[in-house]
Tab-separated table of N, CA and C in Angstrom:
chain	number	residue	atom	x	y	z
B	1	MET	N	91.429	73.484	136.648
B	1	MET	CA	90.659	72.901	135.557
B	1	MET	C	91.020	73.595	134.243
B	2	ILE	N	91.181	72.825	133.207
B	2	ILE	CA	91.481	73.383	131.889
B	2	ILE	C	90.169	73.590	131.147
B	3	ASN	N	89.955	74.815	130.716
B	3	ASN	CA	88.744	75.148	129.960
B	3	ASN	C	88.937	74.853	128.485
B	4	VAL	N	87.936	74.248	127.881
B	4	VAL	CA	87.976	73.904	126.462
B	4	VAL	C	86.709	74.429	125.792
B	5	ILE	N	86.899	75.093	124.664
B	5	ILE	CA	85.784	75.518	123.814
B	5	ILE	C	85.815	74.619	122.589
B	6	GLN	N	84.685	74.008	122.257
B	6	GLN	CA	84.584	73.177	121.056
B	6	GLN	C	83.378	73.634	120.257
B	7	ARG	N	83.578	73.822	118.969
B	7	ARG	CA	82.498	74.227	118.078
B	7	ARG	C	82.706	73.570	116.720
B	8	SER	N	81.600	73.232	116.075
B	8	SER	CA	81.596	72.833	114.667
B	8	SER	C	80.665	73.808	113.973
B	9	VAL	N	81.204	74.533	113.013
B	9	VAL	CA	80.452	75.592	112.355
B	9	VAL	C	80.474	75.335	110.853
B	10	THR	N	79.302	75.380	110.232
B	10	THR	CA	79.222	75.122	108.792
B	10	THR	C	79.002	76.422	108.029
B	11	PHE	N	79.524	76.432	106.812
B	11	PHE	CA	79.432	77.598	105.935
B	11	PHE	C	79.151	77.136	104.515
B	12	ARG	N	78.615	78.033	103.730
B	12	ARG	CA	78.395	77.759	102.311
B	12	ARG	C	79.619	78.206	101.520
B	13	ALA	N	80.743	77.588	101.831
B	13	ALA	CA	82.010	77.856	101.148
B	13	ALA	C	82.910	76.643	101.351
B	14	VAL	N	83.766	76.392	100.401
B	14	VAL	CA	84.664	75.240	100.487
B	14	VAL	C	85.748	75.505	101.539
B	15	PRO	N	86.350	74.447	102.068
B	15	PRO	CA	87.356	74.608	103.116
B	15	PRO	C	88.502	75.553	102.747
B	16	ALA	N	88.958	75.526	101.508
B	16	ALA	CA	90.071	76.399	101.110
B	16	ALA	C	89.717	77.872	101.292
B	17	VAL	N	88.482	78.246	100.996
B	17	VAL	CA	88.037	79.635	101.172
B	17	VAL	C	88.011	79.986	102.655
B	18	LEU	N	87.521	79.089	103.483
B	18	LEU	CA	87.449	79.326	104.928
B	18	LEU	C	88.843	79.443	105.533
B	19	PHE	N	89.737	78.584	105.097
B	19	PHE	CA	91.131	78.619	105.546
B	19	PHE	C	91.738	79.990	105.252
B	20	GLU	N	91.501	80.494	104.045
B	20	GLU	CA	92.034	81.803	103.642
B	20	GLU	C	91.416	82.945	104.441
B	21	LEU	N	90.137	82.841	104.788
B	21	LEU	CA	89.506	83.898	105.580
B	21	LEU	C	90.219	84.073	106.914
B	22	TYR	N	90.729	83.000	107.458
B	22	TYR	CA	91.421	83.094	108.740
B	22	TYR	C	92.892	83.445	108.570
B	23	LEU	N	93.566	82.835	107.611
B	23	LEU	CA	95.026	82.906	107.573
B	23	LEU	C	95.590	83.915	106.577
B	24	ASP	N	94.757	84.538	105.777
B	24	ASP	CA	95.215	85.602	104.883
B	24	ASP	C	94.977	86.938	105.597
B	25	ALA	N	96.039	87.693	105.846
B	25	ALA	CA	95.935	88.922	106.655
B	25	ALA	C	94.940	89.917	106.072
B	26	GLU	N	94.966	90.094	104.762
B	26	GLU	CA	94.062	91.060	104.130
B	26	GLU	C	92.601	90.633	104.292
B	27	LYS	N	92.318	89.367	104.031
B	27	LYS	CA	90.941	88.869	104.159
B	27	LYS	C	90.494	88.852	105.618
B	28	HIS	N	91.378	88.418	106.507
B	28	HIS	CA	91.065	88.393	107.938
B	28	HIS	C	90.676	89.802	108.402
B	29	SER	N	91.474	90.791	108.007
B	29	SER	CA	91.204	92.185	108.380
B	29	SER	C	89.896	92.681	107.784
B	30	LEU	N	89.673	92.383	106.521
B	30	LEU	CA	88.462	92.832	105.833
B	30	LEU	C	87.209	92.268	106.505
B	31	VAL	N	87.215	90.977	106.768
B	31	VAL	CA	86.017	90.320	107.292
B	31	VAL	C	85.744	90.700	108.746
B	32	THR	N	86.786	90.860	109.553
B	32	THR	CA	86.579	91.192	110.966
B	32	THR	C	86.469	92.692	111.202
B	33	GLY	N	86.897	93.486	110.228
B	33	GLY	CA	86.836	94.934	110.384
B	33	GLY	C	87.934	95.503	111.264
B	34	SER	N	88.943	94.708	111.581
B	34	SER	CA	90.071	95.150	112.402
B	34	SER	C	91.355	94.586	111.819
B	35	LYS	N	92.453	95.305	112.034
B	35	LYS	CA	93.723	94.906	111.443
B	35	LYS	C	94.228	93.575	112.003
B	36	ALA	N	94.665	92.731	111.081
B	36	ALA	CA	95.318	91.465	111.430
B	36	ALA	C	96.663	91.409	110.720
B	37	VAL	N	97.662	90.947	111.412
B	37	VAL	CA	98.976	90.671	110.826
B	37	VAL	C	99.201	89.190	111.066
B	38	ILE	N	99.183	88.424	109.976
B	38	ILE	CA	99.216	86.970	110.122
B	38	ILE	C	99.944	86.371	108.929
B	39	SER	N	100.590	85.255	109.138
B	39	SER	CA	101.364	84.578	108.105
B	39	SER	C	100.840	83.159	107.934
B	40	LYS	N	101.131	82.593	106.798
B	40	LYS	CA	100.762	81.198	106.551
B	40	LYS	C	101.890	80.240	106.924
B	41	LEU	N	102.930	80.763	107.550
B	41	LEU	CA	104.090	79.946	107.885
B	41	LEU	C	104.107	79.582	109.365
B	42	PRO	N	104.447	78.328	109.686
B	42	PRO	CA	104.576	77.952	111.093
B	42	PRO	C	105.730	78.709	111.746
B	43	GLY	N	105.572	78.967	113.034
B	43	GLY	CA	106.607	79.669	113.780
B	43	GLY	C	106.455	81.176	113.776
B	44	ARG	N	105.634	81.701	112.897
B	44	ARG	CA	105.457	83.154	112.790
B	44	ARG	C	104.432	83.652	113.797
B	45	ARG	N	104.704	84.851	114.319
B	45	ARG	CA	103.773	85.497	115.247
B	45	ARG	C	102.611	86.094	114.470
B	46	PHE	N	101.489	86.284	115.160
B	46	PHE	CA	100.342	86.940	114.540
B	46	PHE	C	99.691	87.874	115.549
B	47	THR	N	98.965	88.841	115.026
B	47	THR	CA	98.079	89.676	115.838
B	47	THR	C	96.768	89.817	115.075
B	48	ALA	N	95.701	90.035	115.818
B	48	ALA	CA	94.385	90.270	115.219
B	48	ALA	C	93.645	91.291	116.076
B	49	PHE	N	92.636	91.880	115.486
B	49	PHE	CA	91.834	92.896	116.171
B	49	PHE	C	92.722	94.007	116.724
B	50	ASP	N	93.551	94.550	115.811
B	50	ASP	CA	94.429	95.677	116.151
B	50	ASP	C	95.338	95.363	117.336
B	51	GLY	N	95.765	94.117	117.454
B	51	GLY	CA	96.693	93.722	118.505
B	51	GLY	C	96.049	93.211	119.778
B	52	VAL	N	94.731	93.180	119.836
B	52	VAL	CA	94.050	92.660	121.033
B	52	VAL	C	94.341	91.166	121.201
B	53	LEU	N	94.413	90.438	120.092
B	53	LEU	CA	94.759	89.015	120.115
B	53	LEU	C	96.157	88.844	119.547
B	54	SER	N	96.919	87.918	120.108
B	54	SER	CA	98.262	87.659	119.590
B	54	SER	C	98.644	86.214	119.869
B	55	GLY	N	99.677	85.781	119.177
B	55	GLY	CA	100.159	84.426	119.378
B	55	GLY	C	101.146	84.035	118.310
B	56	ARG	N	101.223	82.740	118.080
B	56	ARG	CA	102.193	82.205	117.121
B	56	ARG	C	101.572	81.010	116.407
B	57	ASN	N	101.843	80.908	115.115
B	57	ASN	CA	101.440	79.723	114.352
B	57	ASN	C	102.338	78.564	114.782
B	58	LEU	N	101.738	77.513	115.279
B	58	LEU	CA	102.502	76.339	115.697
B	58	LEU	C	102.562	75.284	114.603
B	59	LEU	N	101.448	75.093	113.909
B	59	LEU	CA	101.372	74.095	112.841
B	59	LEU	C	100.364	74.568	111.811
B	60	ILE	N	100.749	74.486	110.552
B	60	ILE	CA	99.856	74.841	109.448
B	60	ILE	C	99.853	73.685	108.455
B	61	VAL	N	98.682	73.143	108.192
B	61	VAL	CA	98.499	72.169	107.115
B	61	VAL	C	97.586	72.861	106.111
B	62	PRO	N	98.136	73.315	104.977
B	62	PRO	CA	97.358	74.149	104.051
B	62	PRO	C	95.969	73.589	103.746
B	63	ARG	N	94.990	74.468	103.890
B	63	ARG	CA	93.579	74.203	103.602
B	63	ARG	C	92.954	73.141	104.509
B	64	ARG	N	93.688	72.681	105.532
B	64	ARG	CA	93.177	71.598	106.384
B	64	ARG	C	93.184	71.918	107.877
B	65	MET	N	94.302	72.517	108.378
B	65	MET	CA	94.431	72.669	109.827
B	65	MET	C	95.341	73.842	110.178
B	66	ILE	N	94.961	74.543	111.255
B	66	ILE	CA	95.764	75.623	111.827
B	66	ILE	C	95.840	75.365	113.331
B	67	VAL	N	97.054	75.399	113.871
B	67	VAL	CA	97.244	75.305	115.319
B	67	VAL	C	98.058	76.524	115.739
B	68	GLN	N	97.548	77.260	116.728
B	68	GLN	CA	98.205	78.483	117.182
B	68	GLN	C	98.259	78.539	118.707
B	69	SER	N	99.337	79.150	119.229
B	69	SER	CA	99.264	79.648	120.596
B	69	SER	C	98.492	80.956	120.481
B	70	TRP	N	97.705	81.282	121.479
B	70	TRP	CA	96.706	82.355	121.310
B	70	TRP	C	96.434	82.984	122.660
B	71	ARG	N	96.423	84.320	122.713
B	71	ARG	CA	96.080	85.001	123.957
B	71	ARG	C	95.473	86.359	123.666
B	72	SER	N	94.750	86.863	124.658
B	72	SER	CA	94.122	88.176	124.568
B	72	SER	C	94.910	89.165	125.418
B	73	ARG	N	94.935	90.402	124.964
B	73	ARG	CA	95.603	91.458	125.718
B	73	ARG	C	94.973	91.624	127.108
B	74	SER	N	93.708	91.248	127.250
B	74	SER	CA	93.012	91.404	128.535
B	74	SER	C	93.392	90.328	129.555
B	75	TRP	N	94.125	89.309	129.120
B	75	TRP	CA	94.497	88.247	130.043
B	75	TRP	C	95.584	88.724	130.999
B	76	LYS	N	95.631	88.101	132.156
B	76	LYS	CA	96.658	88.411	133.142
B	76	LYS	C	98.008	87.920	132.627
B	77	LYS	N	99.068	88.593	133.044
B	77	LYS	CA	100.407	88.162	132.632
B	77	LYS	C	100.706	86.743	133.103
B	78	THR	N	100.072	86.349	134.194
B	78	THR	CA	100.292	85.002	134.734
B	78	THR	C	99.479	83.928	134.009
B	79	ASP	N	98.536	84.343	133.151
B	79	ASP	CA	97.758	83.376	132.373
B	79	ASP	C	98.637	82.768	131.284
B	80	ALA	N	98.617	81.457	131.197
B	80	ALA	CA	99.340	80.782	130.113
B	80	ALA	C	98.625	81.043	128.791
B	81	ASP	N	99.374	80.961	127.697
B	81	ASP	CA	98.740	81.040	126.382
B	81	ASP	C	97.759	79.878	126.234
B	82	SER	N	96.711	80.119	125.482
B	82	SER	CA	95.810	79.031	125.119
B	82	SER	C	96.314	78.418	123.819
B	83	VAL	N	95.736	77.293	123.451
B	83	VAL	CA	96.055	76.652	122.172
B	83	VAL	C	94.769	76.560	121.369
B	84	LEU	N	94.830	77.094	120.158
B	84	LEU	CA	93.697	77.085	119.238
B	84	LEU	C	93.977	76.096	118.120
B	85	MET	N	93.005	75.226	117.853
B	85	MET	CA	93.100	74.286	116.739
B	85	MET	C	91.873	74.474	115.861
B	86	LEU	N	92.097	74.728	114.593
B	86	LEU	CA	91.017	74.866	113.617
B	86	LEU	C	91.207	73.798	112.550
B	87	PHE	N	90.158	73.020	112.312
B	87	PHE	CA	90.181	71.956	111.308
B	87	PHE	C	89.148	72.295	110.241
B	88	PHE	N	89.536	72.214	108.982
B	88	PHE	CA	88.677	72.594	107.865
B	88	PHE	C	88.348	71.349	107.047
B	89	SER	N	87.054	71.100	106.832
B	89	SER	CA	86.652	69.911	106.075
B	89	SER	C	85.501	70.237	105.132
B	90	LYS	N	85.385	69.404	104.105
B	90	LYS	CA	84.326	69.571	103.110
B	90	LYS	C	83.079	68.821	103.570
B	91	ILE	N	81.938	69.463	103.364
B	91	ILE	CA	80.643	68.832	103.609
B	91	ILE	C	79.789	69.082	102.365
B	92	PRO	N	78.687	68.357	102.187
B	92	PRO	CA	77.891	68.536	100.964
B	92	PRO	C	77.447	69.981	100.699
B	93	SER	N	77.155	70.734	101.748
B	93	SER	CA	76.675	72.109	101.553
B	93	SER	C	77.794	73.143	101.494
B	94	GLY	N	79.058	72.713	101.625
B	94	GLY	CA	80.176	73.659	101.581
B	94	GLY	C	81.343	73.206	102.423
B	95	GLY	N	81.545	73.878	103.566
B	95	GLY	CA	82.674	73.546	104.418
B	95	GLY	C	82.315	73.638	105.887
B	96	CYS	N	83.130	72.980	106.687
B	96	CYS	CA	82.935	72.969	108.136
B	96	CYS	C	84.251	73.367	108.799
B	97	VAL	N	84.148	74.187	109.833
B	97	VAL	CA	85.293	74.509	110.677
B	97	VAL	C	85.025	73.884	112.042
B	98	ASP	N	85.906	72.976	112.440
B	98	ASP	CA	85.855	72.412	113.783
B	98	ASP	C	86.908	73.137	114.607
B	99	LEU	N	86.464	73.771	115.676
B	99	LEU	CA	87.331	74.559	116.541
B	99	LEU	C	87.488	73.846	117.871
B	100	VAL	N	88.723	73.754	118.331
B	100	VAL	CA	89.027	73.310	119.688
B	100	VAL	C	89.970	74.363	120.259
B	101	HIS	N	89.540	75.028	121.320
B	101	HIS	CA	90.323	76.102	121.937
B	101	HIS	C	90.547	75.706	123.392
B	102	VAL	N	91.794	75.386	123.725
B	102	VAL	CA	92.146	74.787	125.010
B	102	VAL	C	92.882	75.791	125.893
B	103	ASN	N	92.597	75.740	127.187
B	103	ASN	CA	93.300	76.519	128.206
B	103	ASN	C	92.927	78.002	128.190
B	104	VAL	N	91.670	78.280	127.925
B	104	VAL	CA	91.168	79.654	128.002
B	104	VAL	C	90.952	79.968	129.488
B	105	PRO	N	91.502	81.078	129.984
B	105	PRO	CA	91.374	81.386	131.417
B	105	PRO	C	89.916	81.516	131.862
B	106	ASP	N	89.659	81.116	133.090
B	106	ASP	CA	88.309	81.196	133.659
B	106	ASP	C	87.700	82.581	133.490
B	107	HIS	N	88.494	83.614	133.769
B	107	HIS	CA	87.951	84.976	133.777
B	107	HIS	C	87.566	85.487	132.391
B	108	ASP	N	87.979	84.806	131.322
B	108	ASP	CA	87.613	85.254	129.970
B	108	ASP	C	86.942	84.149	129.162
B	109	TYR	N	86.623	83.033	129.805
B	109	TYR	CA	86.045	81.902	129.080
B	109	TYR	C	84.749	82.294	128.364
B	110	LYS	N	83.847	82.953	129.066
B	110	LYS	CA	82.568	83.344	128.463
B	110	LYS	C	82.795	84.310	127.299
B	111	GLY	N	83.666	85.299	127.492
B	111	GLY	CA	83.937	86.277	126.444
B	111	GLY	C	84.536	85.651	125.197
B	112	VAL	N	85.501	84.758	125.381
B	112	VAL	CA	86.126	84.099	124.227
B	112	VAL	C	85.131	83.160	123.562
B	113	SER	N	84.412	82.400	124.367
B	113	SER	CA	83.440	81.452	123.823
B	113	SER	C	82.395	82.165	122.962
B	114	GLU	N	81.821	83.232	123.489
B	114	GLU	CA	80.834	84.002	122.722
B	114	GLU	C	81.485	84.805	121.602
B	115	GLY	N	82.733	85.191	121.803
B	115	GLY	CA	83.443	85.985	120.810
B	115	GLY	C	83.669	85.272	119.489
B	116	TRP	N	83.835	83.951	119.526
B	116	TRP	CA	84.018	83.231	118.263
B	116	TRP	C	82.820	83.445	117.341
B	117	GLU	N	81.629	83.357	117.886
B	117	GLU	CA	80.434	83.580	117.060
B	117	GLU	C	80.318	85.042	116.657
B	118	LYS	N	80.484	85.925	117.602
B	118	LYS	CA	80.266	87.359	117.357
B	118	LYS	C	81.308	87.977	116.424
B	119	TYR	N	82.577	87.638	116.634
B	119	TYR	CA	83.656	88.308	115.908
B	119	TYR	C	84.204	87.524	114.722
B	120	TYR	N	83.869	86.238	114.637
B	120	TYR	CA	84.339	85.442	113.503
B	120	TYR	C	83.190	84.848	112.698
B	121	TRP	N	82.455	83.921	113.278
B	121	TRP	CA	81.507	83.144	112.461
B	121	TRP	C	80.416	84.015	111.844
B	122	GLN	N	79.832	84.912	112.592
B	122	GLN	CA	78.790	85.769	112.010
B	122	GLN	C	79.358	86.688	110.922
B	123	PRO	N	80.482	87.378	111.152
B	123	PRO	CA	81.063	88.165	110.058
B	123	PRO	C	81.446	87.315	108.840
B	124	TRP	N	81.921	86.084	109.073
B	124	TRP	CA	82.221	85.210	107.941
B	124	TRP	C	80.953	84.924	107.149
B	125	ARG	N	79.871	84.590	107.837
B	125	ARG	CA	78.607	84.308	107.135
B	125	ARG	C	78.159	85.514	106.313
B	126	GLU	N	78.228	86.690	106.902
B	126	GLU	CA	77.810	87.907	106.197
B	126	GLU	C	78.693	88.168	104.983
B	127	TYR	N	79.995	88.001	105.127
B	127	TYR	CA	80.927	88.192	104.012
B	127	TYR	C	80.643	87.191	102.894
B	128	LEU	N	80.482	85.931	103.261
B	128	LEU	CA	80.230	84.898	102.249
B	128	LEU	C	78.892	85.112	101.562
B	129	GLN	N	77.890	85.569	102.287
B	129	GLN	CA	76.590	85.860	101.679
B	129	GLN	C	76.715	86.989	100.657
B	130	ARG	N	77.464	88.025	101.006
B	130	ARG	CA	77.682	89.138	100.056
B	130	ARG	C	78.378	88.643	98.793
B	131	LYS	N	79.306	87.704	98.946
B	131	LYS	CA	80.014	87.156	97.780
B	131	LYS	C	79.063	86.357	96.886
B	132	LEU	N	78.046	85.737	97.495
B	132	LEU	CA	77.076	84.951	96.724
B	132	LEU	C	76.046	85.832	96.024
B	133	ASP	N	75.740	86.973	96.623
B	133	ASP	CA	74.705	87.869	96.059
B	133	ASP	C	75.165	88.535	94.777
């Protein structure tokens, strides 16, 4: 069975700002509190959380969409990479990130699923709130 994580998360920021929070290495590192090495170019490798997460940018549509191969260091060598798709759209109150994360291994499904909120969305909200204050 292929595991899929789907989330729609809203923020009080425009899509371009949200796109940059994920794909700009300096901002990604600042907001998550861990080093990220990431590029805005397709085909480039990335790491996040001091190398715990890694993968490759498969498709980048500036300010609109990011598609990556994605895996955790805790995954088994026999686990295939997952595919992460992030879609950024404008809503009246700011922006929305629609996440589709496909092929997350059974043994880490709960951790990855909960990790999006804990390690990304909540820190993003806190960062954006500080910017508004």
